[in-house]
């Protein structure tokens, strides 16, 4: 069976749930007291999809206030970036737009961008409308999903969508 290796980095404000998304994807669990990301962590997960093995090399970054200078080290060589915002925090959606600009200016030219509106289980506290985020994602040709690391919504899906968008090079 063919094996594809894909480097994926996660970007977004501190507290939006980047580490929780990675933890849900890799371990299929959720820890409400997850340690705030210190520096960055690296994890891998291999999933089978349509007769191929997809090995994701996942770089989870520290919060934006600290890592702006470090960011290129995460996104350099990445096939894809998952930029995460928190649907209950409008500000985190504005930060996401800055990440998109930074990737367009300094990131790998063909990097696949996926936008994840996380914490969709907290829709009572919603500040970012799904349609607004979807329209924005469409305008930059990005994948868009609302996710919940807590309730395991769309977590595997976002990784599979990324893999589908990345051309196979033989
Ligand atoms: P990071 O700084 O972006 O890596 O965010 P964390 O993964 O550390 O998560 C920040 C906080 O949000 C933690 O208290 C998590 O338990 C919580 N959190 C993460 N994802 C979700 C989610 O999908 N739903 C809810 N309700 N809380 C979440």
Short mmCIF file of C-alpha atoms and ligand atoms in Angstrom, two decimals:
data_model
loop_
_atom_site.label_atom_id
_atom_site.label_comp_id
_atom_site.label_asym_id
_atom_site.label_seq_id
_atom_site.Cartn_x
_atom_site.Cartn_y
_atom_site.Cartn_z
CA UNK A 1 0.00 0.00 0.00
CA UNK A 2 1.31 3.45 -0.93
CA UNK A 3 2.44 5.68 1.90
CA UNK A 4 2.23 9.46 1.75
CA UNK A 5 3.97 11.70 4.24
CA UNK A 6 2.48 15.13 4.80
CA UNK A 7 3.85 17.83 7.03
CA UNK A 8 1.04 19.86 8.57
CA UNK A 9 1.40 22.82 10.92
CA UNK A 10 -1.21 24.38 13.18
CA UNK A 11 -1.44 28.14 13.58
CA UNK A 12 -3.77 30.42 15.51
CA UNK A 13 -4.22 32.31 18.76
CA UNK A 14 -3.36 30.77 22.09
CA UNK A 15 -6.36 29.00 23.58
CA UNK A 16 -8.28 28.30 20.37
CA UNK A 17 -7.67 24.58 20.81
CA UNK A 18 -4.74 23.68 18.54
CA UNK A 19 -3.21 21.20 20.98
CA UNK A 20 -6.63 19.73 21.73
CA UNK A 21 -7.27 19.17 18.02
CA UNK A 22 -3.96 17.37 17.63
CA UNK A 23 -4.59 15.34 20.78
CA UNK A 24 -8.06 14.34 19.58
CA UNK A 25 -6.70 13.35 16.17
CA UNK A 26 -3.67 11.42 17.43
CA UNK A 27 -5.00 9.90 20.67
CA UNK A 28 -8.75 10.21 20.17
CA UNK A 29 -9.14 11.81 23.56
CA UNK A 30 -9.78 15.22 25.11
CA UNK A 31 -8.14 16.64 28.21
CA UNK A 32 -9.84 19.81 29.48
CA UNK A 33 -6.70 20.57 31.50
CA UNK A 34 -4.32 20.15 28.60
CA UNK A 35 -1.02 21.91 29.25
CA UNK A 36 -0.77 25.22 27.48
CA UNK A 37 1.51 24.69 24.54
CA UNK A 38 5.04 25.38 25.60
CA UNK A 39 7.23 25.90 22.60
CA UNK A 40 5.98 23.41 20.11
CA UNK A 41 5.26 19.74 19.94
CA UNK A 42 5.56 17.24 17.16
CA UNK A 43 3.35 14.21 16.69
CA UNK A 44 2.63 11.77 13.93
CA UNK A 45 -0.43 9.81 12.98
CA UNK A 46 -0.97 7.43 10.12
CA UNK A 47 -4.45 6.81 8.77
CA UNK A 48 -5.65 4.60 5.97
CA UNK A 49 -7.88 6.22 3.40
CA UNK A 50 -8.83 4.82 0.02
CA UNK A 51 -6.05 2.24 -0.20
CA UNK A 52 -3.36 4.68 0.82
CA UNK A 53 -1.61 5.26 4.09
CA UNK A 54 -1.41 8.92 4.98
CA UNK A 55 1.26 9.74 7.52
CA UNK A 56 0.75 13.20 9.01
CA UNK A 57 3.77 14.88 10.57
CA UNK A 58 2.06 17.45 12.77
CA UNK A 59 3.71 20.56 14.17
CA UNK A 60 1.76 22.28 16.89
CA UNK A 61 3.02 25.77 17.64
CA UNK A 62 3.08 27.99 20.69
CA UNK A 63 0.73 30.97 20.98
CA UNK A 64 0.88 33.78 18.48
CA UNK A 65 2.20 36.34 20.95
CA UNK A 66 5.37 34.34 21.32
CA UNK A 67 5.92 32.53 18.09
CA UNK A 68 5.67 35.11 15.33
CA UNK A 69 9.44 35.06 14.89
CA UNK A 70 9.50 31.27 15.12
CA UNK A 71 6.59 30.68 12.79
CA UNK A 72 8.61 30.15 9.59
CA UNK A 73 10.26 27.16 11.21
CA UNK A 74 6.85 25.50 11.51
CA UNK A 75 5.35 26.35 8.17
CA UNK A 76 8.51 25.95 6.09
CA UNK A 77 8.26 22.71 4.16
CA UNK A 78 4.66 22.21 5.25
CA UNK A 79 2.26 20.79 2.70
CA UNK A 80 -0.64 22.23 4.65
CA UNK A 81 -1.52 24.58 7.47
CA UNK A 82 -4.56 24.26 9.69
CA UNK A 83 -5.35 27.75 10.94
CA UNK A 84 -7.60 27.55 13.95
CA UNK A 85 -9.92 30.13 15.47
CA UNK A 86 -12.41 29.83 18.31
CA UNK A 87 -16.03 30.38 17.19
CA UNK A 88 -16.68 32.09 20.54
CA UNK A 89 -13.87 34.65 20.05
CA UNK A 90 -14.18 37.14 17.21
CA UNK A 91 -10.63 38.33 17.85
CA UNK A 92 -9.24 34.89 17.06
CA UNK A 93 -10.88 35.08 13.64
CA UNK A 94 -9.10 38.38 12.95
CA UNK A 95 -5.80 36.78 13.98
CA UNK A 96 -6.51 33.97 11.54
CA UNK A 97 -6.69 36.48 8.69
CA UNK A 98 -3.24 37.75 9.64
CA UNK A 99 -1.92 34.20 9.50
CA UNK A 100 -3.35 33.76 6.03
CA UNK A 101 -1.54 36.93 4.91
CA UNK A 102 1.70 35.81 6.47
CA UNK A 103 1.49 32.41 4.79
CA UNK A 104 0.72 33.98 1.43
CA UNK A 105 3.73 36.30 1.77
CA UNK A 106 6.28 34.02 3.37
CA UNK A 107 4.92 30.48 3.34
CA UNK A 108 5.47 27.72 0.79
CA UNK A 109 3.85 28.79 -2.51
CA UNK A 110 1.38 25.92 -2.83
CA UNK A 111 0.59 25.36 0.81
CA UNK A 112 -2.91 24.00 1.35
CA UNK A 113 -4.79 26.06 3.91
CA UNK A 114 -7.55 24.64 6.07
CA UNK A 115 -9.55 26.90 8.35
CA UNK A 116 -10.97 25.28 11.46
CA UNK A 117 -13.59 27.11 13.54
CA UNK A 118 -13.08 25.18 16.75
CA UNK A 119 -15.29 24.78 19.86
CA UNK A 120 -18.43 24.40 17.78
CA UNK A 121 -19.92 22.59 20.78
CA UNK A 122 -20.15 26.05 22.41
CA UNK A 123 -22.57 27.48 19.88
CA UNK A 124 -24.52 29.36 22.60
CA UNK A 125 -21.49 31.62 23.00
CA UNK A 126 -20.87 31.97 19.28
CA UNK A 127 -19.31 35.25 18.06
CA UNK A 128 -18.26 34.21 14.54
CA UNK A 129 -21.04 33.22 12.14
CA UNK A 130 -20.37 30.06 10.18
CA UNK A 131 -21.41 31.69 6.92
CA UNK A 132 -18.98 34.59 7.34
CA UNK A 133 -16.11 32.21 7.97
CA UNK A 134 -17.13 29.95 5.07
CA UNK A 135 -17.35 32.93 2.69
CA UNK A 136 -13.92 34.09 3.77
CA UNK A 137 -12.47 30.58 3.33
CA UNK A 138 -14.00 30.32 -0.14
CA UNK A 139 -12.50 33.69 -1.10
CA UNK A 140 -9.01 32.38 -0.36
CA UNK A 141 -9.69 28.85 -1.69
CA UNK A 142 -9.23 27.31 1.72
CA UNK A 143 -10.86 24.23 3.18
CA UNK A 144 -13.37 25.19 5.86
CA UNK A 145 -14.85 23.21 8.72
CA UNK A 146 -16.21 23.89 12.13
CA UNK A 147 -14.66 21.47 14.61
CA UNK A 148 -14.95 20.38 18.18
CA UNK A 149 -11.94 18.70 19.74
CA UNK A 150 -14.13 18.13 22.76
CA UNK A 151 -16.91 16.26 20.96
CA UNK A 152 -14.76 14.86 18.14
CA UNK A 153 -16.52 16.74 15.36
CA UNK A 154 -14.77 17.07 11.99
CA UNK A 155 -11.31 16.38 13.39
CA UNK A 156 -10.43 13.36 11.23
CA UNK A 157 -12.27 14.99 8.36
CA UNK A 158 -10.09 18.07 8.25
CA UNK A 159 -6.95 15.96 7.92
CA UNK A 160 -8.49 13.80 5.20
CA UNK A 161 -9.67 16.87 3.28
CA UNK A 162 -6.13 18.20 3.40
CA UNK A 163 -4.74 14.97 2.05
CA UNK A 164 -7.26 14.97 -0.80
CA UNK A 165 -6.13 18.46 -1.85
CA UNK A 166 -2.45 17.65 -1.97
CA UNK A 167 -1.37 16.24 -5.30
CA UNK A 168 0.41 12.91 -5.30
CA UNK A 169 3.95 13.21 -6.58
CA UNK A 170 5.53 9.98 -7.75
P1 LIG B 1 -4.06 26.02 22.10
O1 LIG B 1 -3.42 27.07 22.98
O2 LIG B 1 -4.55 26.62 20.82
O3 LIG B 1 -3.19 24.81 21.87
O4 LIG B 1 -5.39 25.54 22.86
P2 LIG B 1 -5.61 24.28 23.84
O5 LIG B 1 -5.69 23.02 23.06
O6 LIG B 1 -4.60 24.36 24.95
O7 LIG B 1 -7.08 24.58 24.40
C1 LIG B 1 -7.37 25.77 25.14
C2 LIG B 1 -8.59 25.52 26.01
O8 LIG B 1 -9.76 25.32 25.20
C3 LIG B 1 -8.46 24.27 26.88
O9 LIG B 1 -9.05 24.54 28.14
C4 LIG B 1 -9.27 23.23 26.12
O10 LIG B 1 -9.80 22.25 26.98
C5 LIG B 1 -10.37 24.06 25.49
N1 LIG B 1 -10.86 23.47 24.23
C6 LIG B 1 -10.10 23.04 23.18
N2 LIG B 1 -10.89 22.56 22.20
C7 LIG B 1 -12.17 22.67 22.63
C8 LIG B 1 -13.44 22.35 22.06
O11 LIG B 1 -13.58 21.84 20.93
N3 LIG B 1 -14.56 22.64 22.82
C9 LIG B 1 -14.45 23.20 24.06
N4 LIG B 1 -15.60 23.43 24.72
N5 LIG B 1 -13.27 23.52 24.63
C10 LIG B 1 -12.14 23.26 23.92
#
